[in-house]
Amino acid sequence: MTPQIQQPDPRTGAAVKAADRAHVFHSWSAQDLIDPLAVAGAEGSYFWDYDGNRYLDFSSGLVFTNIGYQHPKVVAAIQEQAARMTTFAPAFAIESRSEAARLIAERTPGDLDKIFFTNGGAEAVENAVRMARLHTGRTKVLSAYRSYHGATAAAINLTGDPRRWPSDTASAGVVHFWAPFLYRSPFHASTEAEESARALQHLEDTIAFEGPQSIAAIILETIPGTAGIMPPPPGYLAGVREICDRYGIVFILDEVMAGFGRTGTWFAAGLFGVTPDLLTFAKGVNSGYVPLGGVAISAEIAETFARRPYPGGLTYSGHPLACAAAVATIRAMEDEDIVGHAARLGTDLFGPGLTELAARHPSVGEVRGVGAFWALELVRNPETREPLVPYNATGTDAAPMAAFGAAAKARGLWPFINMNRTHVVPACNISEPEAKEGLAVLDEALSVADEYVSA
Ligand code: PLP
């Protein structure tokens, strides 16, 4: 798809920017230290500013535009639903809501057949934890240090990354543990089998010392996303499933980022042959065209609330417009085999292409991922694996990653950057020529990162 860029219009761009700076309070930011790009339009895998600069989006927004921008079928479905029934209260049965729930339940693994709709990922996590606590009558929830689960109260306390620190109540009933990550193994393991076994033993030990009877749930991202795209080693998730069963602990898989085609399968749980008790989703469910998230619920947990009210709800739960966008998105993904395309991108293009880049760039310590979900771990020293920038670096400490990012943007590629990593997470329907164009820019930008390598 070749996007149509309208005529540059710097005056409008300047006005958009001025109003933003005067009145928009941005997420996660020191307001005076940011410089948001004014975006004029977007189509497919590209977006552009008011000055005529076009960017290939290797970040899918915040890893959510799985079908790219302005997919015509989804835009049309939103317009049609808006004309017919823009909104309606959650207590009624509404066609787009029923159909979205049916289509999602058909694709989630096992008996996850009931869908509680939310407005996004954090609320999905929030409600999954509430369900687990009510189902078990227990309080504690275990989550991984290398994780992100959202920014609301329970979700940010579950989150492992430093965004938790300012909001950590230390009383949220959350206990963190180490999940497997062979490249930076917390268990001094040297093989995937060792990492898997030791991580499972560590989880067992954590449960034993916390008291199994006090633990409501274990929550994991099936493949951790923002924390670094670390596919778990074979056997790990099946092992967690078995531990949960043994102790009556609810197993929650967070697929807010990994779900809906990102990994070349509808849900990443399918890659590992596991079925959780609760599965959270958002983002790719409708590519973020209208805010939507949810929890897919097992038959057993649904039964808990069959005769007893579920004490949770949202005014916009199952919003008709958002659900119509989900129905159209899922159908477009089926019709255009976008999930299969993402799988092939991983095996045929990103896997080999990124491995080849790593072989030529000493700053690339490791390449890992699947489908349209890849991370490059950038290092200062490939032998010691010292990260290109320290954990949670800011300001001048983060300069090498900033230089890498600036080099990519100057060449028309919008990268996803987190700490010492760049993630390759484009739309799952990015074309092969577009994907190759992105890899060619990455190649040049990595030469900038190479300048910081000291080995
Ligand atoms: N869970 C995971 C795995 C995520 O990646 C995110 C967002 O990036 C969330 C939850 C939170 O979703 P939201 O930002 O829609 O609240």
Short mmCIF file of N, CA, C and O in Angstrom, two decimals, residues 131-258:
data_model
loop_
_atom_site.label_atom_id
_atom_site.label_comp_id
_atom_site.label_asym_id
_atom_site.label_seq_id
_atom_site.Cartn_x
_atom_site.Cartn_y
_atom_site.Cartn_z
N MET A 131 -11.10 -11.16 39.69
CA MET A 131 -11.77 -12.46 39.51
C MET A 131 -11.00 -13.56 40.23
O MET A 131 -11.60 -14.43 40.89
N ALA A 132 -9.67 -13.55 40.08
CA ALA A 132 -8.85 -14.60 40.70
C ALA A 132 -8.98 -14.54 42.22
O ALA A 132 -9.08 -15.58 42.89
N ARG A 133 -8.97 -13.34 42.77
CA ARG A 133 -9.06 -13.21 44.24
C ARG A 133 -10.42 -13.69 44.74
O ARG A 133 -10.51 -14.40 45.74
N LEU A 134 -11.48 -13.33 44.03
CA LEU A 134 -12.82 -13.74 44.45
C LEU A 134 -13.01 -15.24 44.26
O LEU A 134 -13.65 -15.91 45.08
N HIS A 135 -12.45 -15.77 43.20
CA HIS A 135 -12.60 -17.21 42.91
C HIS A 135 -11.89 -18.05 43.96
O HIS A 135 -12.39 -19.10 44.37
N THR A 136 -10.70 -17.60 44.38
CA THR A 136 -9.91 -18.43 45.31
C THR A 136 -10.13 -18.04 46.77
O THR A 136 -9.78 -18.82 47.66
N GLY A 137 -10.59 -16.82 47.00
CA GLY A 137 -10.66 -16.33 48.39
C GLY A 137 -9.29 -16.00 48.94
O GLY A 137 -9.10 -15.87 50.15
N ARG A 138 -8.29 -15.88 48.07
CA ARG A 138 -6.92 -15.56 48.50
C ARG A 138 -6.53 -14.18 47.98
O ARG A 138 -7.22 -13.64 47.10
N THR A 139 -5.41 -13.65 48.47
CA THR A 139 -5.07 -12.26 48.15
C THR A 139 -3.84 -12.08 47.27
O THR A 139 -3.83 -11.27 46.35
N LYS A 140 -2.77 -12.82 47.58
CA LYS A 140 -1.48 -12.51 46.92
C LYS A 140 -1.49 -12.86 45.43
O LYS A 140 -2.12 -13.83 45.01
N VAL A 141 -0.76 -12.05 44.68
CA VAL A 141 -0.56 -12.34 43.26
C VAL A 141 0.93 -12.30 42.97
O VAL A 141 1.63 -11.36 43.40
N LEU A 142 1.43 -13.31 42.26
CA LEU A 142 2.85 -13.36 41.88
C LEU A 142 3.01 -12.89 40.45
O LEU A 142 2.24 -13.31 39.56
N SER A 143 4.01 -12.02 40.23
CA SER A 143 4.28 -11.57 38.85
C SER A 143 5.78 -11.44 38.66
O SER A 143 6.54 -11.41 39.63
N ALA A 144 6.17 -11.31 37.40
CA ALA A 144 7.60 -11.34 37.07
C ALA A 144 8.22 -9.94 37.13
O ALA A 144 7.58 -8.95 36.82
N TYR A 145 9.50 -9.91 37.52
CA TYR A 145 10.20 -8.61 37.54
C TYR A 145 10.26 -7.99 36.15
O TYR A 145 10.03 -6.81 35.99
N ARG A 146 10.62 -8.80 35.16
CA ARG A 146 10.71 -8.24 33.81
C ARG A 146 9.32 -8.32 33.18
O ARG A 146 8.99 -9.28 32.47
N SER A 147 8.48 -7.31 33.48
CA SER A 147 7.10 -7.33 32.98
C SER A 147 6.51 -5.94 32.95
O SER A 147 6.99 -5.03 33.64
N TYR A 148 5.46 -5.79 32.13
CA TYR A 148 4.62 -4.59 32.19
C TYR A 148 3.17 -5.04 32.09
O TYR A 148 2.81 -5.81 31.20
N HIS A 149 2.34 -4.57 33.02
CA HIS A 149 0.93 -5.00 33.03
C HIS A 149 -0.04 -3.84 33.01
O HIS A 149 -1.25 -4.08 33.10
N GLY A 150 0.43 -2.59 32.93
CA GLY A 150 -0.50 -1.47 32.87
C GLY A 150 -0.27 -0.48 33.99
O GLY A 150 0.54 -0.71 34.89
N ALA A 151 -1.03 0.61 33.96
CA ALA A 151 -0.73 1.74 34.85
C ALA A 151 -1.80 2.03 35.90
O ALA A 151 -1.69 3.01 36.62
N THR A 152 -2.83 1.20 35.99
CA THR A 152 -3.82 1.41 37.07
C THR A 152 -3.31 0.72 38.35
O THR A 152 -2.26 0.06 38.33
N ALA A 153 -4.07 0.84 39.44
CA ALA A 153 -3.52 0.50 40.76
C ALA A 153 -2.93 -0.91 40.86
O ALA A 153 -1.75 -1.07 41.17
N ALA A 154 -3.74 -1.94 40.61
CA ALA A 154 -3.20 -3.30 40.72
C ALA A 154 -2.19 -3.55 39.61
O ALA A 154 -1.13 -4.13 39.84
N ALA A 155 -2.51 -3.08 38.39
CA ALA A 155 -1.66 -3.38 37.23
C ALA A 155 -0.25 -2.79 37.39
O ALA A 155 0.74 -3.44 37.06
N ILE A 156 -0.15 -1.60 37.93
CA ILE A 156 1.20 -0.99 38.04
C ILE A 156 1.96 -1.67 39.18
O ILE A 156 3.18 -1.80 39.12
N ASN A 157 1.24 -2.12 40.20
CA ASN A 157 1.93 -2.86 41.27
C ASN A 157 2.41 -4.23 40.80
O ASN A 157 3.42 -4.73 41.28
N LEU A 158 1.69 -4.82 39.85
CA LEU A 158 2.13 -6.10 39.28
C LEU A 158 3.33 -5.92 38.37
O LEU A 158 4.18 -6.80 38.24
N THR A 159 3.38 -4.74 37.70
CA THR A 159 4.44 -4.46 36.74
C THR A 159 5.81 -4.59 37.40
O THR A 159 5.99 -4.20 38.56
N GLY A 160 6.76 -5.16 36.63
CA GLY A 160 8.10 -5.32 37.21
C GLY A 160 9.02 -4.16 36.89
O GLY A 160 9.95 -3.89 37.64
N ASP A 161 8.79 -3.45 35.81
CA ASP A 161 9.78 -2.46 35.38
C ASP A 161 9.70 -1.19 36.25
O ASP A 161 8.79 -1.02 37.06
N PRO A 162 10.69 -0.31 36.11
CA PRO A 162 10.80 0.82 37.05
C PRO A 162 9.61 1.78 37.03
O PRO A 162 9.50 2.61 37.94
N ARG A 163 8.74 1.68 36.06
CA ARG A 163 7.56 2.54 36.10
C ARG A 163 6.70 2.24 37.32
O ARG A 163 5.84 3.02 37.70
N ARG A 164 6.90 1.08 37.93
CA ARG A 164 6.15 0.75 39.15
C ARG A 164 6.60 1.60 40.35
O ARG A 164 5.78 1.96 41.19
N TRP A 165 7.88 1.89 40.42
CA TRP A 165 8.45 2.39 41.67
C TRP A 165 7.68 3.57 42.29
O TRP A 165 7.38 3.53 43.48
N PRO A 166 7.36 4.62 41.51
CA PRO A 166 6.70 5.76 42.17
C PRO A 166 5.29 5.44 42.66
O PRO A 166 4.75 6.18 43.49
N SER A 167 4.69 4.38 42.14
CA SER A 167 3.30 4.05 42.52
C SER A 167 3.20 2.79 43.36
O SER A 167 2.10 2.31 43.63
N ASP A 168 4.36 2.23 43.74
CA ASP A 168 4.37 0.95 44.46
C ASP A 168 3.86 1.19 45.88
O ASP A 168 4.49 1.90 46.66
N THR A 169 2.71 0.60 46.20
CA THR A 169 2.16 0.81 47.55
C THR A 169 2.79 -0.16 48.55
O THR A 169 2.56 -0.02 49.75
N ALA A 170 3.53 -1.12 48.06
CA ALA A 170 4.14 -2.14 48.93
C ALA A 170 3.09 -2.85 49.78
O ALA A 170 3.41 -3.51 50.75
N SER A 171 1.84 -2.68 49.43
CA SER A 171 0.76 -3.33 50.19
C SER A 171 -0.31 -3.85 49.25
O SER A 171 -1.44 -4.07 49.64
N ALA A 172 0.07 -4.01 47.98
CA ALA A 172 -0.93 -4.39 46.97
C ALA A 172 -1.11 -5.90 46.89
O ALA A 172 -1.88 -6.39 46.06
N GLY A 173 -0.40 -6.64 47.72
CA GLY A 173 -0.52 -8.10 47.69
C GLY A 173 0.25 -8.73 46.55
O GLY A 173 -0.06 -9.84 46.13
N VAL A 174 1.26 -8.00 46.04
CA VAL A 174 2.03 -8.52 44.90
C VAL A 174 3.41 -8.96 45.37
O VAL A 174 4.06 -8.26 46.14
N VAL A 175 3.83 -10.13 44.88
CA VAL A 175 5.19 -10.61 45.13
C VAL A 175 5.83 -10.86 43.76
O VAL A 175 5.23 -11.52 42.92
N HIS A 176 7.01 -10.29 43.56
CA HIS A 176 7.69 -10.47 42.27
C HIS A 176 8.69 -11.63 42.32
O HIS A 176 9.28 -11.90 43.35
N PHE A 177 8.83 -12.27 41.17
CA PHE A 177 9.81 -13.36 41.06
C PHE A 177 10.51 -13.24 39.72
O PHE A 177 10.14 -12.40 38.88
N TRP A 178 11.53 -14.07 39.51
CA TRP A 178 12.29 -14.04 38.25
C TRP A 178 11.75 -15.08 37.28
O TRP A 178 11.70 -16.26 37.60
N ALA A 179 11.35 -14.60 36.13
CA ALA A 179 10.95 -15.52 35.06
C ALA A 179 12.19 -15.79 34.20
O ALA A 179 13.19 -15.06 34.30
N PRO A 180 12.15 -16.80 33.35
CA PRO A 180 13.36 -17.15 32.59
C PRO A 180 13.77 -16.09 31.57
O PRO A 180 12.92 -15.44 30.97
N PHE A 181 15.07 -15.93 31.40
CA PHE A 181 15.63 -15.02 30.39
C PHE A 181 17.10 -15.43 30.23
O PHE A 181 17.97 -14.92 30.92
N LEU A 182 17.32 -16.39 29.33
CA LEU A 182 18.63 -17.05 29.26
C LEU A 182 19.78 -16.08 29.01
O LEU A 182 20.85 -16.21 29.60
N TYR A 183 19.58 -15.07 28.16
CA TYR A 183 20.69 -14.16 27.80
C TYR A 183 21.22 -13.42 29.03
O TYR A 183 22.40 -13.13 29.13
N ARG A 184 20.31 -13.11 29.96
CA ARG A 184 20.74 -12.48 31.23
C ARG A 184 20.21 -13.34 32.37
O ARG A 184 19.46 -12.88 33.23
N SER A 185 20.59 -14.59 32.36
CA SER A 185 19.98 -15.57 33.27
C SER A 185 20.15 -15.20 34.73
O SER A 185 21.26 -15.03 35.22
N PRO A 186 19.01 -15.08 35.45
CA PRO A 186 19.12 -14.85 36.90
C PRO A 186 19.56 -16.12 37.63
O PRO A 186 19.83 -16.08 38.82
N PHE A 187 19.64 -17.24 36.89
CA PHE A 187 19.91 -18.54 37.52
C PHE A 187 21.27 -19.11 37.09
O PHE A 187 21.54 -20.29 37.32
N HIS A 188 22.10 -18.28 36.43
CA HIS A 188 23.41 -18.73 35.95
C HIS A 188 23.29 -19.97 35.08
O HIS A 188 24.14 -20.86 35.13
N ALA A 189 22.22 -20.03 34.31
CA ALA A 189 22.02 -21.19 33.43
C ALA A 189 22.74 -20.96 32.11
O ALA A 189 22.97 -19.82 31.70
N SER A 190 23.09 -22.06 31.44
CA SER A 190 23.73 -21.89 30.13
C SER A 190 22.97 -22.57 29.01
O SER A 190 23.35 -22.45 27.85
N THR A 191 21.89 -23.27 29.32
CA THR A 191 21.05 -23.83 28.25
C THR A 191 19.59 -23.49 28.57
O THR A 191 19.24 -23.21 29.72
N GLU A 192 18.77 -23.57 27.53
CA GLU A 192 17.34 -23.29 27.72
C GLU A 192 16.71 -24.28 28.71
O GLU A 192 15.87 -23.89 29.52
N ALA A 193 17.14 -25.55 28.61
CA ALA A 193 16.57 -26.57 29.50
C ALA A 193 16.90 -26.23 30.96
O ALA A 193 16.05 -26.32 31.86
N GLU A 194 18.16 -25.83 31.18
CA GLU A 194 18.59 -25.45 32.54
C GLU A 194 17.79 -24.24 33.04
O GLU A 194 17.32 -24.21 34.18
N GLU A 195 17.67 -23.23 32.15
CA GLU A 195 16.95 -22.00 32.53
C GLU A 195 15.51 -22.32 32.90
O GLU A 195 14.99 -21.83 33.91
N SER A 196 14.87 -23.17 32.11
CA SER A 196 13.48 -23.52 32.35
C SER A 196 13.35 -24.25 33.70
O SER A 196 12.53 -23.89 34.55
N ALA A 197 14.20 -25.25 33.92
CA ALA A 197 14.11 -26.05 35.15
C ALA A 197 14.38 -25.18 36.38
O ALA A 197 13.69 -25.27 37.40
N ARG A 198 15.41 -24.33 36.28
CA ARG A 198 15.79 -23.52 37.45
C ARG A 198 14.74 -22.45 37.73
O ARG A 198 14.46 -22.12 38.88
N ALA A 199 14.17 -21.88 36.66
CA ALA A 199 13.12 -20.86 36.85
C ALA A 199 11.90 -21.49 37.51
O ALA A 199 11.26 -20.88 38.37
N LEU A 200 11.58 -22.71 37.12
CA LEU A 200 10.43 -23.39 37.75
C LEU A 200 10.72 -23.71 39.22
O LEU A 200 9.85 -23.55 40.07
N GLN A 201 11.96 -24.12 39.49
CA GLN A 201 12.31 -24.41 40.89
C GLN A 201 12.24 -23.13 41.73
O GLN A 201 11.74 -23.13 42.85
N HIS A 202 12.71 -22.02 41.14
CA HIS A 202 12.66 -20.72 41.84
C HIS A 202 11.20 -20.33 42.12
O HIS A 202 10.88 -19.84 43.22
N LEU A 203 10.32 -20.59 41.17
CA LEU A 203 8.91 -20.27 41.39
C LEU A 203 8.32 -21.15 42.50
O LEU A 203 7.60 -20.66 43.38
N GLU A 204 8.66 -22.43 42.45
CA GLU A 204 8.21 -23.36 43.52
C GLU A 204 8.68 -22.87 44.88
O GLU A 204 7.92 -22.86 45.85
N ASP A 205 9.95 -22.45 44.95
CA ASP A 205 10.51 -22.00 46.23
C ASP A 205 9.80 -20.74 46.69
O ASP A 205 9.50 -20.58 47.88
N THR A 206 9.53 -19.83 45.75
CA THR A 206 8.84 -18.58 46.11
C THR A 206 7.47 -18.91 46.69
O THR A 206 7.07 -18.36 47.72
N ILE A 207 6.77 -19.84 46.03
CA ILE A 207 5.43 -20.22 46.51
C ILE A 207 5.52 -20.86 47.90
O ILE A 207 4.74 -20.53 48.80
N ALA A 208 6.50 -21.73 48.08
CA ALA A 208 6.64 -22.42 49.38
C ALA A 208 6.87 -21.40 50.50
O ALA A 208 6.30 -21.51 51.58
N PHE A 209 7.70 -20.38 50.22
CA PHE A 209 8.03 -19.41 51.27
C PHE A 209 6.96 -18.34 51.44
O PHE A 209 6.89 -17.69 52.48
N GLU A 210 6.12 -18.13 50.42
CA GLU A 210 5.02 -17.17 50.54
C GLU A 210 3.77 -17.82 51.14
O GLU A 210 2.89 -17.14 51.64
N GLY A 211 3.70 -19.16 51.02
CA GLY A 211 2.51 -19.88 51.51
C GLY A 211 1.51 -20.07 50.39
O GLY A 211 0.80 -19.13 50.03
N PRO A 212 1.45 -21.30 49.84
CA PRO A 212 0.58 -21.54 48.67
C PRO A 212 -0.88 -21.16 48.94
O PRO A 212 -1.56 -20.67 48.05
N GLN A 213 -1.33 -21.36 50.17
CA GLN A 213 -2.74 -21.11 50.48
C GLN A 213 -3.08 -19.62 50.48
O GLN A 213 -4.24 -19.25 50.59
N SER A 214 -2.04 -18.75 50.37
CA SER A 214 -2.31 -17.30 50.36
C SER A 214 -2.24 -16.72 48.94
O SER A 214 -2.44 -15.53 48.74
N ILE A 215 -1.94 -17.58 47.95
CA ILE A 215 -1.68 -17.05 46.60
C ILE A 215 -2.90 -17.27 45.69
O ILE A 215 -3.29 -18.41 45.42
N ALA A 216 -3.47 -16.16 45.24
CA ALA A 216 -4.64 -16.22 44.37
C ALA A 216 -4.24 -16.53 42.93
O ALA A 216 -4.90 -17.32 42.26
N ALA A 217 -3.18 -15.87 42.46
CA ALA A 217 -2.87 -15.98 41.03
C ALA A 217 -1.39 -15.80 40.75
O ALA A 217 -0.67 -15.15 41.52
N ILE A 218 -0.97 -16.37 39.63
CA ILE A 218 0.32 -16.04 39.02
C ILE A 218 -0.02 -15.42 37.68
O ILE A 218 -0.80 -15.98 36.91
N ILE A 219 0.53 -14.23 37.43
CA ILE A 219 0.29 -13.57 36.14
C ILE A 219 1.61 -13.47 35.40
O ILE A 219 2.64 -13.09 35.98
N LEU A 220 1.58 -13.83 34.13
CA LEU A 220 2.76 -13.72 33.26
C LEU A 220 2.32 -13.22 31.90
O LEU A 220 1.23 -13.57 31.44
N GLU A 221 3.15 -12.40 31.27
CA GLU A 221 2.96 -12.17 29.84
C GLU A 221 3.43 -13.45 29.15
O GLU A 221 4.53 -13.95 29.46
N THR A 222 2.64 -13.97 28.24
CA THR A 222 3.01 -15.24 27.58
C THR A 222 4.41 -15.11 26.97
O THR A 222 5.27 -15.98 27.15
N ILE A 223 4.61 -14.02 26.23
CA ILE A 223 5.97 -13.60 25.84
C ILE A 223 6.08 -12.16 26.34
O ILE A 223 5.35 -11.29 25.86
N PRO A 224 6.94 -11.90 27.34
CA PRO A 224 7.04 -10.53 27.84
C PRO A 224 7.32 -9.56 26.69
O PRO A 224 8.17 -9.84 25.83
N GLY A 225 6.60 -8.44 26.66
CA GLY A 225 6.69 -7.51 25.54
C GLY A 225 7.66 -6.36 25.81
O GLY A 225 8.85 -6.45 25.50
N THR A 226 7.14 -5.29 26.41
CA THR A 226 7.97 -4.11 26.63
C THR A 226 9.25 -4.46 27.40
O THR A 226 10.28 -3.83 27.20
N ALA A 227 9.18 -5.46 28.26
CA ALA A 227 10.35 -5.83 29.07
C ALA A 227 11.43 -6.53 28.25
O ALA A 227 12.52 -6.79 28.77
N GLY A 228 11.15 -6.84 26.96
CA GLY A 228 12.25 -7.36 26.15
C GLY A 228 11.97 -8.49 25.19
O GLY A 228 12.89 -9.02 24.58
N ILE A 229 10.73 -8.86 24.98
CA ILE A 229 10.38 -9.94 24.04
C ILE A 229 11.26 -11.17 24.26
O ILE A 229 12.13 -11.51 23.45
N MET A 230 11.02 -11.82 25.40
CA MET A 230 11.79 -13.03 25.73
C MET A 230 10.87 -14.25 25.63
O MET A 230 10.15 -14.56 26.59
N PRO A 231 10.84 -14.95 24.48
CA PRO A 231 10.02 -16.17 24.42
C PRO A 231 10.49 -17.13 25.51
O PRO A 231 11.69 -17.39 25.63
N PRO A 232 9.59 -17.66 26.33
CA PRO A 232 10.04 -18.55 27.40
C PRO A 232 10.60 -19.85 26.85
O PRO A 232 10.18 -20.30 25.78
N PRO A 233 11.54 -20.47 27.57
CA PRO A 233 12.12 -21.73 27.05
C PRO A 233 11.09 -22.85 27.08
O PRO A 233 10.11 -22.79 27.85
N PRO A 234 11.31 -23.87 26.24
CA PRO A 234 10.36 -24.98 26.18
C PRO A 234 10.09 -25.55 27.58
O PRO A 234 11.01 -25.72 28.37
N GLY A 235 8.83 -25.80 27.86
CA GLY A 235 8.46 -26.45 29.12
C GLY A 235 8.14 -25.49 30.24
O GLY A 235 7.50 -25.87 31.23
N TYR A 236 8.56 -24.21 30.12
CA TYR A 236 8.37 -23.31 31.26
C TYR A 236 6.89 -23.04 31.53
O TYR A 236 6.42 -23.23 32.66
N LEU A 237 6.17 -22.60 30.53
CA LEU A 237 4.77 -22.24 30.78
C LEU A 237 3.94 -23.47 31.15
O LEU A 237 3.05 -23.40 32.00
N ALA A 238 4.26 -24.61 30.54
CA ALA A 238 3.55 -25.85 30.93
C ALA A 238 3.86 -26.17 32.39
O ALA A 238 2.98 -26.64 33.14
N GLY A 239 5.09 -25.90 32.80
CA GLY A 239 5.47 -26.13 34.19
C GLY A 239 4.71 -25.21 35.14
O GLY A 239 4.28 -25.63 36.22
N VAL A 240 4.55 -23.94 34.75
CA VAL A 240 3.80 -23.00 35.59
C VAL A 240 2.34 -23.47 35.67
O VAL A 240 1.73 -23.43 36.75
N ARG A 241 1.81 -23.91 34.55
CA ARG A 241 0.43 -24.43 34.55
C ARG A 241 0.29 -25.56 35.58
O ARG A 241 -0.66 -25.60 36.36
N GLU A 242 1.25 -26.47 35.57
CA GLU A 242 1.20 -27.63 36.47
C GLU A 242 1.30 -27.18 37.93
O GLU A 242 0.56 -27.66 38.81
N ILE A 243 2.16 -26.21 38.21
CA ILE A 243 2.31 -25.70 39.58
C ILE A 243 1.00 -25.05 40.03
O ILE A 243 0.54 -25.27 41.16
N CYS A 244 0.40 -24.25 39.16
CA CYS A 244 -0.87 -23.60 39.50
C CYS A 244 -1.93 -24.64 39.82
O CYS A 244 -2.68 -24.51 40.80
N ASP A 245 -2.00 -25.70 39.01
CA ASP A 245 -3.00 -26.74 39.24
C ASP A 245 -2.77 -27.41 40.60
O ASP A 245 -3.70 -27.69 41.35
N ARG A 246 -1.51 -27.65 40.91
CA ARG A 246 -1.17 -28.36 42.15
C ARG A 246 -1.60 -27.56 43.38
O ARG A 246 -2.04 -28.12 44.38
N TYR A 247 -1.47 -26.24 43.31
CA TYR A 247 -1.76 -25.42 44.50
C TYR A 247 -3.09 -24.67 44.41
O TYR A 247 -3.38 -23.84 45.26
N GLY A 248 -3.88 -24.94 43.38
CA GLY A 248 -5.17 -24.23 43.26
C GLY A 248 -4.98 -22.74 43.01
O GLY A 248 -5.79 -21.92 43.45
N ILE A 249 -3.91 -22.39 42.31
CA ILE A 249 -3.63 -20.99 41.99
C ILE A 249 -4.16 -20.68 40.59
O ILE A 249 -3.99 -21.50 39.67
N VAL A 250 -4.79 -19.53 40.42
CA VAL A 250 -5.30 -19.14 39.10
C VAL A 250 -4.13 -18.69 38.23
O VAL A 250 -3.30 -17.89 38.65
N PHE A 251 -4.07 -19.21 37.01
CA PHE A 251 -2.99 -18.85 36.07
C PHE A 251 -3.55 -17.81 35.10
O PHE A 251 -4.48 -18.10 34.33
N ILE A 252 -2.98 -16.60 35.16
CA ILE A 252 -3.41 -15.53 34.24
C ILE A 252 -2.31 -15.31 33.20
O ILE A 252 -1.16 -15.07 33.57
N LEU A 253 -2.65 -15.40 31.94
CA LEU A 253 -1.70 -15.00 30.90
C LEU A 253 -2.14 -13.65 30.35
O LEU A 253 -3.31 -13.47 29.96
N ASP A 254 -1.22 -12.71 30.36
CA ASP A 254 -1.47 -11.37 29.85
C ASP A 254 -1.04 -11.34 28.38
O ASP A 254 0.16 -11.40 28.08
N GLU A 255 -2.02 -11.28 27.47
CA GLU A 255 -1.72 -11.24 26.03
C GLU A 255 -2.13 -9.89 25.45
O GLU A 255 -2.52 -9.81 24.27
N VAL A 256 -2.08 -8.86 26.28
CA VAL A 256 -2.43 -7.52 25.78
C VAL A 256 -1.53 -7.16 24.59
O VAL A 256 -2.01 -6.62 23.59
N MET A 257 -0.24 -7.47 24.68
CA MET A 257 0.66 -7.16 23.57
C MET A 257 0.87 -8.36 22.65
O MET A 257 0.94 -8.21 21.43
N ALA A 258 0.96 -9.55 23.21
CA ALA A 258 1.32 -10.72 22.39
C ALA A 258 0.15 -11.29 21.60
O ALA A 258 0.36 -12.05 20.66
#
